[in-house]
GROMACS .gro file of C-alpha atoms in nm:
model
  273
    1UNK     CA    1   0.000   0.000   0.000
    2UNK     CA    2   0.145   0.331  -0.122
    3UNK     CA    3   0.031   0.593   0.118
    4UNK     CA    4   0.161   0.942   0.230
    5UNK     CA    5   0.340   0.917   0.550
    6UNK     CA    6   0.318   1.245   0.715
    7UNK     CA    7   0.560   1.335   1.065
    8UNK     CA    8   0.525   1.562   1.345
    9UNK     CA    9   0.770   1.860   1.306
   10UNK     CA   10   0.899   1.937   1.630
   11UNK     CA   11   0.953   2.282   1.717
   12UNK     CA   12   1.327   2.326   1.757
   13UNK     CA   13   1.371   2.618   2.001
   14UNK     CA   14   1.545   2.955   1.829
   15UNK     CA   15   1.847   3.024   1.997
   16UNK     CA   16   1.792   3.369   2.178
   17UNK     CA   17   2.031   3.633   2.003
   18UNK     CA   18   2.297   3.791   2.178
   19UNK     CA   19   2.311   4.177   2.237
   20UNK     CA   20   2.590   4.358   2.151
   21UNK     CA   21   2.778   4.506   2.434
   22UNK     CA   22   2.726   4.914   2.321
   23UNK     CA   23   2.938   5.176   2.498
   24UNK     CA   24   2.761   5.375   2.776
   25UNK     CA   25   2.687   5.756   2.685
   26UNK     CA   26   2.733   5.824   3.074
   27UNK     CA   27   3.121   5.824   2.930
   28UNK     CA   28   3.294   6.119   2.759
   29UNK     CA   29   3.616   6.012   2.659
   30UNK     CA   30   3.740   6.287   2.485
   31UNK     CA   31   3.733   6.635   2.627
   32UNK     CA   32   3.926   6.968   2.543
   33UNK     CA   33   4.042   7.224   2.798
   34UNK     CA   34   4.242   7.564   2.731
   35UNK     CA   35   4.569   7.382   2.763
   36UNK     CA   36   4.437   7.318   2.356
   37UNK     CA   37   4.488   7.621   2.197
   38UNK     CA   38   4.169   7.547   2.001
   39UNK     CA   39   3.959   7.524   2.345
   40UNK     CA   40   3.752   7.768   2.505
   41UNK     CA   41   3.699   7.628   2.882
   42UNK     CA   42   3.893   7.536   3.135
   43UNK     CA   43   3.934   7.209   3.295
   44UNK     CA   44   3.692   7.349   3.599
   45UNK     CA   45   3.407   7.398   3.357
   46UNK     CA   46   3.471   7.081   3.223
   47UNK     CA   47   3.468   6.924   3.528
   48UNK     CA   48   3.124   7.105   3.647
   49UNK     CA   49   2.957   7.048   3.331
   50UNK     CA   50   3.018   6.668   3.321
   51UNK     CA   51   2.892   6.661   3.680
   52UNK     CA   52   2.539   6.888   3.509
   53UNK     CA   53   2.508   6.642   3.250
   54UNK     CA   54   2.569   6.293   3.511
   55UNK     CA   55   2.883   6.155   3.337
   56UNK     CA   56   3.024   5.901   3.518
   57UNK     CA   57   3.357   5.897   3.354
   58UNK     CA   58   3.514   6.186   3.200
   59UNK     CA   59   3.842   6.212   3.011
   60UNK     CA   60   4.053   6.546   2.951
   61UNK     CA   61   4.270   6.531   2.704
   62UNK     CA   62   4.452   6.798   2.497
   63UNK     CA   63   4.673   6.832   2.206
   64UNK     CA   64   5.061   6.771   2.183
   65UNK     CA   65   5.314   6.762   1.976
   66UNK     CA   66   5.674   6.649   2.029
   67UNK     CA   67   5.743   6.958   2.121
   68UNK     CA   68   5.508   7.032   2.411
   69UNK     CA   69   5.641   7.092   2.726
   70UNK     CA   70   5.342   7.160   2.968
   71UNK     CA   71   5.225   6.778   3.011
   72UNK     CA   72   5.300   6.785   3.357
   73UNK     CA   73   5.125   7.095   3.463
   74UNK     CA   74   4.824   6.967   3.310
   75UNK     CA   75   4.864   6.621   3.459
   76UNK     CA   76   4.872   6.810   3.768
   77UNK     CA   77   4.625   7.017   3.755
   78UNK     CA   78   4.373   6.742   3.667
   79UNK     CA   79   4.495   6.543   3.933
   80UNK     CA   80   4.415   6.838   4.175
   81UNK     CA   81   4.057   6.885   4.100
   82UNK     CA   82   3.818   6.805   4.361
   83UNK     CA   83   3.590   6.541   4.219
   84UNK     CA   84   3.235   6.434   4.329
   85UNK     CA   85   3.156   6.099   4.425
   86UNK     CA   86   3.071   5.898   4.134
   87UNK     CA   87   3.253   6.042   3.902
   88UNK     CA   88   3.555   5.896   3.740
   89UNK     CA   89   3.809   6.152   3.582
   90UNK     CA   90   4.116   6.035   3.334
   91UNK     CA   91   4.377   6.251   3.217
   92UNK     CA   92   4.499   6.187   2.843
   93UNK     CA   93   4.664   6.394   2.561
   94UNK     CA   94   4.597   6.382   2.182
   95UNK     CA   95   4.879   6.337   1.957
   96UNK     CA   96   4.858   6.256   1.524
   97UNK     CA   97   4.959   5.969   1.371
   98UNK     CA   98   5.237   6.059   1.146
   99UNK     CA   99   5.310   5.797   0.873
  100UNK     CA  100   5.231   5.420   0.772
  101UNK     CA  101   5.504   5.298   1.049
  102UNK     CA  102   5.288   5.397   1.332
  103UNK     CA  103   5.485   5.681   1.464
  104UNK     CA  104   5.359   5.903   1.692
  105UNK     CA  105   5.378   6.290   1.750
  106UNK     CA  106   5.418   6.260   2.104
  107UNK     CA  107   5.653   6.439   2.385
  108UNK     CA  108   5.876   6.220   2.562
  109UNK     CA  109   5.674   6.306   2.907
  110UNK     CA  110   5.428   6.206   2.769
  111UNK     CA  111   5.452   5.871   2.999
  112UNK     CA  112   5.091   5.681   3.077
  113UNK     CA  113   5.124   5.480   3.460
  114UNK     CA  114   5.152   5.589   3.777
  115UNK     CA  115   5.205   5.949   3.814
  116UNK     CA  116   5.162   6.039   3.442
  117UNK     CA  117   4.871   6.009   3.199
  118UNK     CA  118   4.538   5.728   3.197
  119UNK     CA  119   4.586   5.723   2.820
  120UNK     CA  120   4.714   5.839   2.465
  121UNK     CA  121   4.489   5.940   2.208
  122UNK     CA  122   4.601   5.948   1.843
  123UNK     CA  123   4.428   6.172   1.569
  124UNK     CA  124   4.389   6.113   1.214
  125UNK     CA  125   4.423   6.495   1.170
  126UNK     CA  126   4.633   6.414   0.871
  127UNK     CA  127   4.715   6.120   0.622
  128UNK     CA  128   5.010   5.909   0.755
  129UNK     CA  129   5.171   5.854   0.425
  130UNK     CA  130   5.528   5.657   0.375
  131UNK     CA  131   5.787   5.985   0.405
  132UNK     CA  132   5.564   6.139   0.701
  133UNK     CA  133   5.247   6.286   0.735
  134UNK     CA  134   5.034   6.413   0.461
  135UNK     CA  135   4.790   6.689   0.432
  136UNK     CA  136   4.484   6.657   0.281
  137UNK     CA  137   4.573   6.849  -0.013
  138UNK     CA  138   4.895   6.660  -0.031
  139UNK     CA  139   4.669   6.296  -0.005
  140UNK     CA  140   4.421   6.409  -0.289
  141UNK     CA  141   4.709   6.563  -0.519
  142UNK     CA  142   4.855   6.181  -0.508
  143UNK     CA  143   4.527   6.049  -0.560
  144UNK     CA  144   4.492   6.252  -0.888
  145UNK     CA  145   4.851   6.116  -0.968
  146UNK     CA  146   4.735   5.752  -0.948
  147UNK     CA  147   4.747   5.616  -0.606
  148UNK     CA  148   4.421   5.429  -0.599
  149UNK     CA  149   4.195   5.436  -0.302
  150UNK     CA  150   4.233   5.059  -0.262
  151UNK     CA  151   4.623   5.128  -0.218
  152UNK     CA  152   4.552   5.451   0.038
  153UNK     CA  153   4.271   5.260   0.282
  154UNK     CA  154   4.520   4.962   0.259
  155UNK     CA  155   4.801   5.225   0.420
  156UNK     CA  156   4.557   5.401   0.624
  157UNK     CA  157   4.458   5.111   0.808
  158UNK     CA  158   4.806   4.945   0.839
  159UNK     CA  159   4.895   5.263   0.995
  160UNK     CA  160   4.650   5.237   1.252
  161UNK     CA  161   4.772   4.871   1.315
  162UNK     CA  162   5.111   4.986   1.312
  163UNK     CA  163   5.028   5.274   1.577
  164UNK     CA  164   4.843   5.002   1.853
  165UNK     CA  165   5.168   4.794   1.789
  166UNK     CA  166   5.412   5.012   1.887
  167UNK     CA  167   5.168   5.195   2.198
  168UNK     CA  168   4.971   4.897   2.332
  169UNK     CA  169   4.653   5.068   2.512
  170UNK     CA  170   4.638   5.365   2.284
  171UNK     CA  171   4.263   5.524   2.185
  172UNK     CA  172   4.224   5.585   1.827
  173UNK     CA  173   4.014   5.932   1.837
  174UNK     CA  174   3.750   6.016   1.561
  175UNK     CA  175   3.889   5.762   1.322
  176UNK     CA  176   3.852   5.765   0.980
  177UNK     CA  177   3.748   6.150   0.990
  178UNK     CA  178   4.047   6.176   0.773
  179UNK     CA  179   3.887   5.968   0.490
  180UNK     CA  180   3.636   6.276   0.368
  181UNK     CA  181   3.903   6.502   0.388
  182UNK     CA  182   4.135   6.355   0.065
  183UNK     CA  183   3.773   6.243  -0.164
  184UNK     CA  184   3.683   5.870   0.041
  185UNK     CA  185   3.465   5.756   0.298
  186UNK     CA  186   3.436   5.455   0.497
  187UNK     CA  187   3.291   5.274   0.207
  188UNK     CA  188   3.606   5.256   0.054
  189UNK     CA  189   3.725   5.044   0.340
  190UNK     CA  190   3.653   4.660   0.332
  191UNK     CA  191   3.521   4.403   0.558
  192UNK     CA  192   3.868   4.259   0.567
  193UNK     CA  193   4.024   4.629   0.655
  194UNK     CA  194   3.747   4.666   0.944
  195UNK     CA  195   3.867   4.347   1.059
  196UNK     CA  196   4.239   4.379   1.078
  197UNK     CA  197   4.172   4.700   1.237
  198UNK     CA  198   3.968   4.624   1.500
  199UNK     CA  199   4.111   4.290   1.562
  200UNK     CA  200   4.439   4.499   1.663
  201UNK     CA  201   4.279   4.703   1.883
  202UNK     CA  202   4.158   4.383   2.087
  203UNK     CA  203   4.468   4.222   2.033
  204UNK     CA  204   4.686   4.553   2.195
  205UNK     CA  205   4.401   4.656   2.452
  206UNK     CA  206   4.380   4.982   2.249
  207UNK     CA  207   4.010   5.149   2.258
  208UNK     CA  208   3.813   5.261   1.947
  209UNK     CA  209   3.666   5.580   1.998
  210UNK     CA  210   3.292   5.669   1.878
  211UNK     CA  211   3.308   6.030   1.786
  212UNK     CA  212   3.001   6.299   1.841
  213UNK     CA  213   3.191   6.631   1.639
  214UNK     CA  214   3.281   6.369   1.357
  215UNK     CA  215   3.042   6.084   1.368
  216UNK     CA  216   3.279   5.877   1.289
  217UNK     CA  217   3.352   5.555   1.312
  218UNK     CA  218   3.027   5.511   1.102
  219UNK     CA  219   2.811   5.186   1.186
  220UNK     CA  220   2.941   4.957   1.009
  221UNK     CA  221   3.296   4.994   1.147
  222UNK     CA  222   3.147   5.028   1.521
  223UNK     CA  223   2.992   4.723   1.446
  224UNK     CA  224   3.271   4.575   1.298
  225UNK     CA  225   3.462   4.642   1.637
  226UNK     CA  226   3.182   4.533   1.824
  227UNK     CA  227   3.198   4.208   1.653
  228UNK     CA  228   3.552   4.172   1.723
  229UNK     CA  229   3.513   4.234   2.133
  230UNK     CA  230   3.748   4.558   2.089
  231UNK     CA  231   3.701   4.831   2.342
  232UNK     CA  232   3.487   5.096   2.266
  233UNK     CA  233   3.407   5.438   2.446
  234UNK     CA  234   3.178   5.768   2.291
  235UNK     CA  235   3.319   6.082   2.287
  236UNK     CA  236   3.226   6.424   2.238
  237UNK     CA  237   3.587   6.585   2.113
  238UNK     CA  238   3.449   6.890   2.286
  239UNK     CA  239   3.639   7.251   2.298
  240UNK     CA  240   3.349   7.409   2.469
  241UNK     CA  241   3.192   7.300   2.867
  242UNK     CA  242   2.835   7.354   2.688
  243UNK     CA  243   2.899   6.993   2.439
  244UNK     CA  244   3.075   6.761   2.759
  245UNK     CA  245   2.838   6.427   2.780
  246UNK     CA  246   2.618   6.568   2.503
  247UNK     CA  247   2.521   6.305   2.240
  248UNK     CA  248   2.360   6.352   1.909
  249UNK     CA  249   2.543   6.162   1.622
  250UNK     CA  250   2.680   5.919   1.824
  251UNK     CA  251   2.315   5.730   1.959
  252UNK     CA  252   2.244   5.694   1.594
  253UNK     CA  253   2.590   5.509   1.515
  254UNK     CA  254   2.558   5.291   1.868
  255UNK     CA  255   2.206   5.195   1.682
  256UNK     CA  256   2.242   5.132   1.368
  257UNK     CA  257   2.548   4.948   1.449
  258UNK     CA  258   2.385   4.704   1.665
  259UNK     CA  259   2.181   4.537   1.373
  260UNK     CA  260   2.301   4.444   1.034
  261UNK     CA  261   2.306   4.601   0.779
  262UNK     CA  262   2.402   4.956   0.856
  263UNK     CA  263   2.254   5.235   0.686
  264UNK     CA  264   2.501   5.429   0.469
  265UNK     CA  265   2.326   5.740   0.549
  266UNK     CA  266   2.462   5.703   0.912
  267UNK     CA  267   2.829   5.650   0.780
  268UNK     CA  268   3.080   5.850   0.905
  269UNK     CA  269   2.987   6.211   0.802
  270UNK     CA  270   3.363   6.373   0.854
  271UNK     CA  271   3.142   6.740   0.803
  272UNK     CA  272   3.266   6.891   1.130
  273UNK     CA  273   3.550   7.166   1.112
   0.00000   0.00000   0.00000
């Protein structure tokens, strides 16, 4: 007897998905003070605005070059506020990444332990290129002459690998920020790119930053770090008390890069001066 044999389909139980672990936006870890010559407040008004808005951490940080020599007065003058309860507060400075080896523009007191700094930040604020930094004008100039942007993301982000080398337990501020600046975006960059770079940053204990002023790194790269298990904090970049803790951009990019699929409309915007 030929007759249809029909089964029971059990019900196989769907595996509950696993949230991503997103930064908090009770963290600001990048803040400006007057020791920036860009800045407008000092580190008191930082301080009292990030106890307004209810940070819990806050990081100061301000920008150096080789030849800075006032690291340890700010140092110490962080370390002298008088801090509420609750409230964490790191001391950092900001340096650029100057070429594809990973060097950094960064004083030589510029020590992070005991006594010294919580952290380095390094800046994209220009192209690290293979004889030194390059400006944006210099960047696009050799784009017009035939580098490809293949070839340029390629020694962007070995830069960036080469930088967490050399300084274990860096923070890589508003990355990618750069990109709009010499004619790319984060598009250019591949899923292979995303994950060499923030496979480096687990593998060194460096920290990705999440920039407000920049919105940048877009989605898909957040998500690619999430993905990873790098460290990740938010950050306003501020120069002015009124923007400490104040999000915008960045709840948008925590968002969007929690799901796949990432829209491109919420990619890095790099439209900040």
């Amino acid at each position: 007897m030929g007759g249809a044999v029909t089964a029971e389909r059990s019900e196989q139980p769907v595996p509950p998905v696993t949230p991503l672990l997103l930064p908090s936006t009770t963290v600001d870890g990048h803040v400006h003070s007057t020791f920036s010559d860009d800045a407008v407040s000092s580190v008191d008004e930082n301080l009292a605005a990030a106890v307004a808005t209810g940070l819990t951490s806050v990081t100061f940080v301000d920008h150096v070059r080789s030849t800075t020599a006032w690291v340890p007065e700010m140092v110490a003058t962080v370390r002298a506020l008088s801090v509420s309860e609750g409230l964490e507060v790191r001391c950092g400075v900001e340096t650029k990444l100057l070429d594809v080896h990973g060097r950094l523009d960064l004083p030589r007191d510029a020590v992070v332990g005991t006594g010294g700094l919580d952290v380095v930040l390094v800046g994209d604020h220009q192209f690290p290129g293979t004889d030194g930094p390059w400006s944006p004008s210099q960047t696009r100039a050799r784009l017009a002459d035939g580098l490809s942007a293949a070839d340029a993301v390629d020694q962007l982000v070995a830069a960036s690998v080469a930088a967490m080398v050399a300084q274990p337990g860096i923070q890589l501020a508003h990355w990618f920020s750069i990109l709009p600046k010499v004619g790319l975006s984060e598009a250019d960059l591949t899923d292979e790119h995303l994950h060499a770079w923030a496979s480096a940053a687990r593998e060194t204990g460096s920290t990705l930053e999440v920039n407000e002023k920049w919105a940048c790194p877009g989605p898909r790269a957040v998500r690619a770090a999430l993905l990873a298990g790098a460290s990740l904090v938010v950050a306003t970049d501020s120069h002015d008390a009124r923007d400490v803790g104040r999000y915008v951009r960045v709840p948008s990019i925590l968002a969007a890069a929690s799901v796949p699929g990432a829209p491109a409309a919420l990619e890095g915007a790099g439209d900040r001066a």
